[in-house]
Each structure stands twice: as structure tokens, then as C-alpha cells.
Tab-separated table of N, CA and C in Angstrom:
chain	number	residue	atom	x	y	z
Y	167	UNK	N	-1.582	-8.657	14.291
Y	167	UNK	CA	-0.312	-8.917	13.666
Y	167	UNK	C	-0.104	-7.912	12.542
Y	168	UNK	N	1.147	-7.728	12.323
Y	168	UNK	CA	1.937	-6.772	11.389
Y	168	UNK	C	1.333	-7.318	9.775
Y	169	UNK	N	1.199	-6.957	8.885
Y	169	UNK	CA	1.071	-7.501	7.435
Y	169	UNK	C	1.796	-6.271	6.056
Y	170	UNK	N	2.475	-7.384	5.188
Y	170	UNK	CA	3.040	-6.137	4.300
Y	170	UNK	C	1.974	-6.610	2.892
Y	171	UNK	N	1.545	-5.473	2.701
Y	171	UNK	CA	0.873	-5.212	1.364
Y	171	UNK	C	2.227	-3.982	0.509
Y	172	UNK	N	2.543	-5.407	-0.689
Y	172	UNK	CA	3.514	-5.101	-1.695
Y	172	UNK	C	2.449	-5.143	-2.766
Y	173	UNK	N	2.646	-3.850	-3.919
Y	173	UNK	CA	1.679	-4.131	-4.603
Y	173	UNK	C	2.876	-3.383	-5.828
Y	174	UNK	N	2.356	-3.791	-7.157
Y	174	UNK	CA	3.024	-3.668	-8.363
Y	174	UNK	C	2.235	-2.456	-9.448
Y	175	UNK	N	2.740	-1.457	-9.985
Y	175	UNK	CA	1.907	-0.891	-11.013
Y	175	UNK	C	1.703	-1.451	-11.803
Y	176	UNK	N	0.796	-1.411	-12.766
Y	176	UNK	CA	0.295	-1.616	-13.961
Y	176	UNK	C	0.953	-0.846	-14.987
Y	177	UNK	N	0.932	-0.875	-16.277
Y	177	UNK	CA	2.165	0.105	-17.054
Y	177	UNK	C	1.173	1.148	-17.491
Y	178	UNK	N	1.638	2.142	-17.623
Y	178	UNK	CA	1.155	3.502	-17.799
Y	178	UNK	C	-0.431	3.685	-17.323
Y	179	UNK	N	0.319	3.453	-15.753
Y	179	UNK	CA	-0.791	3.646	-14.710
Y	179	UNK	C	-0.748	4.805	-13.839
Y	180	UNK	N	0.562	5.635	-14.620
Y	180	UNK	CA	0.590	7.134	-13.651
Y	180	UNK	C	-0.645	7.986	-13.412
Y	181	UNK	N	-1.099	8.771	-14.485
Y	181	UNK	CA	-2.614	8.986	-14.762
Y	181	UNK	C	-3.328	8.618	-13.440
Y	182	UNK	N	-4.025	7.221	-14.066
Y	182	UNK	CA	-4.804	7.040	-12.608
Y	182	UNK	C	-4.425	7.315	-11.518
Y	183	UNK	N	-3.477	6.887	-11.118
Y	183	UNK	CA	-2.804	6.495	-9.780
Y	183	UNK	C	-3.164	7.991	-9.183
Y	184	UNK	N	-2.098	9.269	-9.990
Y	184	UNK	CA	-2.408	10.500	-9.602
Y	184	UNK	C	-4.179	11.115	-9.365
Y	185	UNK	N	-4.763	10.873	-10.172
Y	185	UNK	CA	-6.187	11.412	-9.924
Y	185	UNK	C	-6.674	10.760	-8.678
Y	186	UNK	N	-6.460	9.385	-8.554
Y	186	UNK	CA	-7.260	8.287	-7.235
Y	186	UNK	C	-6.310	8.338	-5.428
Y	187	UNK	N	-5.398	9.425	-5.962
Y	187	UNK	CA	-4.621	9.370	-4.624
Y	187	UNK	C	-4.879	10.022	-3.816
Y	188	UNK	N	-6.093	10.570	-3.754
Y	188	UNK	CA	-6.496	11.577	-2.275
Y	188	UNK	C	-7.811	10.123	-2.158
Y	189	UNK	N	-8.048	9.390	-2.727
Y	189	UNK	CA	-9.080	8.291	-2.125
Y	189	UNK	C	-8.181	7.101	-1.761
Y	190	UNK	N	-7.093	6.590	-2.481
Y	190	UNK	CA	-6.074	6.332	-1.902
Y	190	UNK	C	-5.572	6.555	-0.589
Y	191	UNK	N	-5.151	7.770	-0.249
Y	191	UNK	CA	-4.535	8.217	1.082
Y	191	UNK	C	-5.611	7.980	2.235
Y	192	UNK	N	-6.389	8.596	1.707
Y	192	UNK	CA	-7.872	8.551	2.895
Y	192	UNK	C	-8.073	7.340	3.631
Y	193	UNK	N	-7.826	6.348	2.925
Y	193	UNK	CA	-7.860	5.155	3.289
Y	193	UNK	C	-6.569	4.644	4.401
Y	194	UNK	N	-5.518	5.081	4.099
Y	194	UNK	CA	-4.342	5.183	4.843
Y	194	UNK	C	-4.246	5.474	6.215
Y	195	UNK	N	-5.101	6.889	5.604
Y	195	UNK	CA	-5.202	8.110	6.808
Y	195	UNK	C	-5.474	7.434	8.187
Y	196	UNK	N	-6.886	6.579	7.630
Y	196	UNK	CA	-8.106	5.491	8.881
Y	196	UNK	C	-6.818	4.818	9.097
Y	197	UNK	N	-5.985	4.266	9.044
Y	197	UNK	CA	-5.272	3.290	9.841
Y	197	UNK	C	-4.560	4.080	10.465
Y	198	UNK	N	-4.002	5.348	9.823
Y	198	UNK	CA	-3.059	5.641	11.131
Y	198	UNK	C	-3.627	6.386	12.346
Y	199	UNK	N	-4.903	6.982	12.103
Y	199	UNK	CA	-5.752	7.378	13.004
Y	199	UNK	C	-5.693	6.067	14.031
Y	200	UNK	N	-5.941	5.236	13.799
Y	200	UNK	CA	-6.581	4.007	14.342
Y	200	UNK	C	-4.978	3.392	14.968
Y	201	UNK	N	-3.939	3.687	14.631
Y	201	UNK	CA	-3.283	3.473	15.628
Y	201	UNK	C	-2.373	2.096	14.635
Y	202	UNK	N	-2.920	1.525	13.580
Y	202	UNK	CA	-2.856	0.237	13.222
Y	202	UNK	C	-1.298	0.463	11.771
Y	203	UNK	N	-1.235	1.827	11.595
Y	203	UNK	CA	-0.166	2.102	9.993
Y	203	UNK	C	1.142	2.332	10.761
Y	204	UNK	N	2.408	1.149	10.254
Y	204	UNK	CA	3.576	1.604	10.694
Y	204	UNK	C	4.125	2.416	9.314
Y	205	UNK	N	3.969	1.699	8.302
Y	205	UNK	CA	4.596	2.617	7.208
Y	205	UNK	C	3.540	2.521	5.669
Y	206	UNK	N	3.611	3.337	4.960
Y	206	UNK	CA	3.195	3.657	3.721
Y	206	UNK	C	3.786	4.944	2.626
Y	207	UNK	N	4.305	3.622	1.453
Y	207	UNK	CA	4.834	4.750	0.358
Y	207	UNK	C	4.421	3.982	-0.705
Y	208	UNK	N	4.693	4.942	-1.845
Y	208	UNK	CA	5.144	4.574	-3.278
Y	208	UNK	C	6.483	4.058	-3.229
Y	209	UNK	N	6.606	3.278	-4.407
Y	209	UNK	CA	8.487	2.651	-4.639
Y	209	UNK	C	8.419	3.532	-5.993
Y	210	UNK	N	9.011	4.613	-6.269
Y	210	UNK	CA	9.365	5.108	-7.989
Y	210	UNK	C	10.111	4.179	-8.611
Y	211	UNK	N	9.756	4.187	-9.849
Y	211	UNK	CA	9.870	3.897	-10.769
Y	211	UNK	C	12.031	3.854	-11.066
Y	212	UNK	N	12.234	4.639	-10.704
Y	212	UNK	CA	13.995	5.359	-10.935
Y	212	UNK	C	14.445	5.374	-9.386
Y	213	UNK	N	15.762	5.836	-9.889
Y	213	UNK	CA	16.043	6.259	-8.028
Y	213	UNK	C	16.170	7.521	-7.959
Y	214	UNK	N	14.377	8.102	-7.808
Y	214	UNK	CA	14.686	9.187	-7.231
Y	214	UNK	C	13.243	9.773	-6.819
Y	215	UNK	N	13.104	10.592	-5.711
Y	215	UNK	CA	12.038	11.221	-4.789
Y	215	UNK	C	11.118	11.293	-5.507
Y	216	UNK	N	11.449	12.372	-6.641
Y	216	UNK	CA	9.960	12.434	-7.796
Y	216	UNK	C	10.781	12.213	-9.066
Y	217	UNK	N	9.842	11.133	-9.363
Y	217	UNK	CA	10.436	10.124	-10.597
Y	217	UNK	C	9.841	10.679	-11.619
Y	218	UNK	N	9.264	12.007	-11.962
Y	218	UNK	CA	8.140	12.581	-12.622
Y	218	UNK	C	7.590	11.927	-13.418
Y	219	UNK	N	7.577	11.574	-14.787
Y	219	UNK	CA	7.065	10.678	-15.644
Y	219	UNK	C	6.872	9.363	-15.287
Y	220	UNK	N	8.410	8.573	-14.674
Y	220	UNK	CA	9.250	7.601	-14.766
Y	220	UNK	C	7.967	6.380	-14.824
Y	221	UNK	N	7.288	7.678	-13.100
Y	221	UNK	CA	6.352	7.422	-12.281
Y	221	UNK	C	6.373	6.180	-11.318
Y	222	UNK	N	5.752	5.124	-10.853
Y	222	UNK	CA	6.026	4.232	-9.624
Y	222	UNK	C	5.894	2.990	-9.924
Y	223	UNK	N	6.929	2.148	-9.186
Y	223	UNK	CA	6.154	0.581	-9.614
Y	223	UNK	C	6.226	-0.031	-8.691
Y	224	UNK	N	5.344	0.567	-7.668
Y	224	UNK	CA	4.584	0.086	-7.061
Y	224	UNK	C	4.323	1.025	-5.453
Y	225	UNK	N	3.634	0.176	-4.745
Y	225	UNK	CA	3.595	0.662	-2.984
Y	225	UNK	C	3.676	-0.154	-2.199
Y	226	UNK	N	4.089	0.452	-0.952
Y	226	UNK	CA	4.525	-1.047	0.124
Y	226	UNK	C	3.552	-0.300	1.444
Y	227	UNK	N	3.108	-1.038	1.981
Y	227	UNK	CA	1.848	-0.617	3.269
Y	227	UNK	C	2.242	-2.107	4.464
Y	228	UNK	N	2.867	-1.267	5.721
Y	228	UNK	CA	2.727	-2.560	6.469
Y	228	UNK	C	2.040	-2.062	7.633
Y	229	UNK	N	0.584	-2.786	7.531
Y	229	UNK	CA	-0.448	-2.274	8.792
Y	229	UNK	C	-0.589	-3.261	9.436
Y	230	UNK	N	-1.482	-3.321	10.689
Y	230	UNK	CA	-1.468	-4.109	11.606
Y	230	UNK	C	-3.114	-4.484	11.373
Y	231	UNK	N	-3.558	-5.997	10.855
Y	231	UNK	CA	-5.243	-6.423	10.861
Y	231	UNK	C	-4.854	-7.961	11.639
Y	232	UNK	N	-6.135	-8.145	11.895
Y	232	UNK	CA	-6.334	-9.039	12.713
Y	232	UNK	C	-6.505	-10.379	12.226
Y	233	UNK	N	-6.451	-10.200	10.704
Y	233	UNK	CA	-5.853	-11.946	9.987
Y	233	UNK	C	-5.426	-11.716	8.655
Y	234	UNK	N	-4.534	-12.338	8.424
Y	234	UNK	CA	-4.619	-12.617	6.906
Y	234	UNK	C	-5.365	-12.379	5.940
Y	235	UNK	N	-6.916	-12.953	6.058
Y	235	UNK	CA	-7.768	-12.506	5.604
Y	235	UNK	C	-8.303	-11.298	5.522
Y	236	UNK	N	-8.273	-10.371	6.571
Y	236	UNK	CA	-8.555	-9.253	7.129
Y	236	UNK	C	-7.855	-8.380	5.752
Y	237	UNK	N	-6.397	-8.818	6.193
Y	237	UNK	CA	-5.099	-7.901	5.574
Y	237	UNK	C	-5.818	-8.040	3.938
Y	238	UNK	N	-5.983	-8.717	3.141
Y	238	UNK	CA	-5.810	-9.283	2.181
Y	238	UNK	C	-7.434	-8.713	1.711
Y	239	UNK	N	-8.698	-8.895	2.406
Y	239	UNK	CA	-9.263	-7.723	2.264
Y	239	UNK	C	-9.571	-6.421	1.920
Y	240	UNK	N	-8.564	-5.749	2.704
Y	240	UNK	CA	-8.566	-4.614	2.812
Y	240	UNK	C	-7.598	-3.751	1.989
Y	241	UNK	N	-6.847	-4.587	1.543
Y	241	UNK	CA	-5.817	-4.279	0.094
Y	241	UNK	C	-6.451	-4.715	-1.025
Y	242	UNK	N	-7.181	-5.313	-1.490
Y	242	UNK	CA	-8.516	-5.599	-2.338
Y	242	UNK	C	-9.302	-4.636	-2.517
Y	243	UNK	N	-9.858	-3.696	-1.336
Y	243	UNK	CA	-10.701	-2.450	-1.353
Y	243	UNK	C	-10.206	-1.510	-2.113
Y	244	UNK	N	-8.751	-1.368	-1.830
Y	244	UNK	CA	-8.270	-0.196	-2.759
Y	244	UNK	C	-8.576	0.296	-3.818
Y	245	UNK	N	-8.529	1.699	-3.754
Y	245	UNK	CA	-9.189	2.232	-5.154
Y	245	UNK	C	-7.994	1.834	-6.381
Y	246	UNK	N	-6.931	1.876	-5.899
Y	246	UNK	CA	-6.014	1.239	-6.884
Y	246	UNK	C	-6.277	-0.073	-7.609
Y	247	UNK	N	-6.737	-0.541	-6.813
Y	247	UNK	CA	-7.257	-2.102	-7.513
Y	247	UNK	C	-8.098	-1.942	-8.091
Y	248	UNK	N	-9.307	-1.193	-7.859
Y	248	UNK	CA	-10.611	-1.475	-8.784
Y	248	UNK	C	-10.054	-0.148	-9.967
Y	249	UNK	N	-9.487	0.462	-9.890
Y	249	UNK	CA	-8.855	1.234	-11.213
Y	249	UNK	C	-8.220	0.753	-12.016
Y	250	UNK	N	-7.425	-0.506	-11.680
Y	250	UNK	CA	-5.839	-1.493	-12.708
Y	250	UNK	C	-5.016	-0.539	-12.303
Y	251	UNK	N	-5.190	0.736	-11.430
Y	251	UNK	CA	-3.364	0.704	-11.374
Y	251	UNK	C	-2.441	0.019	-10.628
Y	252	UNK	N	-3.197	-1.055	-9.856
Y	252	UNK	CA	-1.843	-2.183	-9.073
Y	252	UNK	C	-2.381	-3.360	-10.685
Y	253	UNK	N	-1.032	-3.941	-10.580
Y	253	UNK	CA	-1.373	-4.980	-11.697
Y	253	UNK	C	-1.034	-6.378	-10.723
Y	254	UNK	N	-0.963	-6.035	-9.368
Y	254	UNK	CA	-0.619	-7.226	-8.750
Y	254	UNK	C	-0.495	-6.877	-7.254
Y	255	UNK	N	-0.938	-7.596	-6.386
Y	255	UNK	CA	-1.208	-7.101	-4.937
Y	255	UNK	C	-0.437	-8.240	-4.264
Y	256	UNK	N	0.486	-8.636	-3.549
Y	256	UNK	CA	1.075	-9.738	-2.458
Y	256	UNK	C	0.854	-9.261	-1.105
Y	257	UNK	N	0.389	-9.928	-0.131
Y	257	UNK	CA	-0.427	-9.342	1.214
Y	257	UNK	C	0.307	-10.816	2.104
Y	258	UNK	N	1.537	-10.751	2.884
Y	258	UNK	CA	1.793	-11.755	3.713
Y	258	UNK	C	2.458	-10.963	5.390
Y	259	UNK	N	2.233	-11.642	6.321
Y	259	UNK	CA	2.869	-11.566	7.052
Y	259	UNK	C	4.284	-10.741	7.343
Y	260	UNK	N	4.112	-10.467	8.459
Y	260	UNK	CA	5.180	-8.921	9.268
Y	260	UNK	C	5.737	-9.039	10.590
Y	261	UNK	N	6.736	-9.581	10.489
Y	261	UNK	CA	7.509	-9.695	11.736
Y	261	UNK	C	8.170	-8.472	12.116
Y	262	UNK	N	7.292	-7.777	13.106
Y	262	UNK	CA	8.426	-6.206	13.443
Y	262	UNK	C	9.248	-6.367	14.263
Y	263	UNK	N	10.620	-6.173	14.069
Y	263	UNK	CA	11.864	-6.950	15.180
Y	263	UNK	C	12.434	-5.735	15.566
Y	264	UNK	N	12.384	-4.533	14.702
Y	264	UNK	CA	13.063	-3.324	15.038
Y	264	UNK	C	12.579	-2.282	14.339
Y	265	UNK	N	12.499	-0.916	14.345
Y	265	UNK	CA	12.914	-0.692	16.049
Y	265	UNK	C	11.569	-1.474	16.851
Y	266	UNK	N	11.706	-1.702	18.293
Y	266	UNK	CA	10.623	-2.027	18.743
Y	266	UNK	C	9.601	-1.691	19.328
């Protein structure tokens, strides 16, 4: 099943975020290798592509694991989490209706 990992920055968590994002991505990378990543971004901070300073508040990841638990796991691993730059992780369920 589909799962969305919504996760929130922490405040003046740009810093980290930037240094931990090639261990970040890597992690990404394995799902889409694996067939399992429909989407993954940052949300900026402003409305706009590069928010430079503004920086992000937050990321949205909707991969495909094999429970709840699984999902909820594996958004826990993140190097973002064990750094504080998510100040908050929500991991529920993904109904993909479109495209199909």
C-alpha cells in the first residue's frame, strides 16, 4: 500500500537539513530503485522553487511499504529525524486514484 510521510521543519533547521541531504536522498534513491517511490520533495518555506534563506517547512514522501508500521519505521530512520530537522513526522495511508 501507498503511504504519505508529511513531515514539518524544525525552525532554523536550514543548516542541517542542507549538510544531511545527500544521506537524506540516498535513502530515497533505495525506494525508487526498488520500484516502491511515487513522489518526493521539500514544501519551501515561501512560494517559490528556491526559497533561499526562507528555506523549507517541510517534505512530503509517498512510498509504497508493506504496513503502517513498516511506513512509520522507515520515516523514523531518517537522518532528518535523528538531526531535529523534522520537528514532526505524520506517516498515514495513500489512496492512489490518479493517474493510475
Amino acid at each position: 500500500m501507498w503511504y504519505a510521510i508529511y513531515s514539518t521543519d524544525s525552525k532554523n533547521s536550514l543548516g542541517q537539513r542542507v549538510a544531511l541531504r545527500p544521506e537524506h536522498r540516498a535513502r530515497l534513491q533505495t525506494l525508487l530503485q526498488e520500484g516502491r517511490l511515487l513522489l518526493a520533495g521539500p514544501r519551501p518555506a515561501i512560494d517559490a522553487a528556491d526559497p533561499g534563506p526562507a528555506g523549507y517547512a517541510g517534505s512530503l514522501v509517498v512510498a509504497r511499504f508493506n504496513s503502517l508500521q513498516e511506513a512509520r519505521a522507515w520515516a523514523e530512520a531518517d537522518p532528518y529525524v535523528a538531526a531535529g530537522v523534522y520537528e514532526k513526522v505524520d506517516v498515514s495511508p495513500f489512496l492512489r486514484v490518479m493517474p493510475p
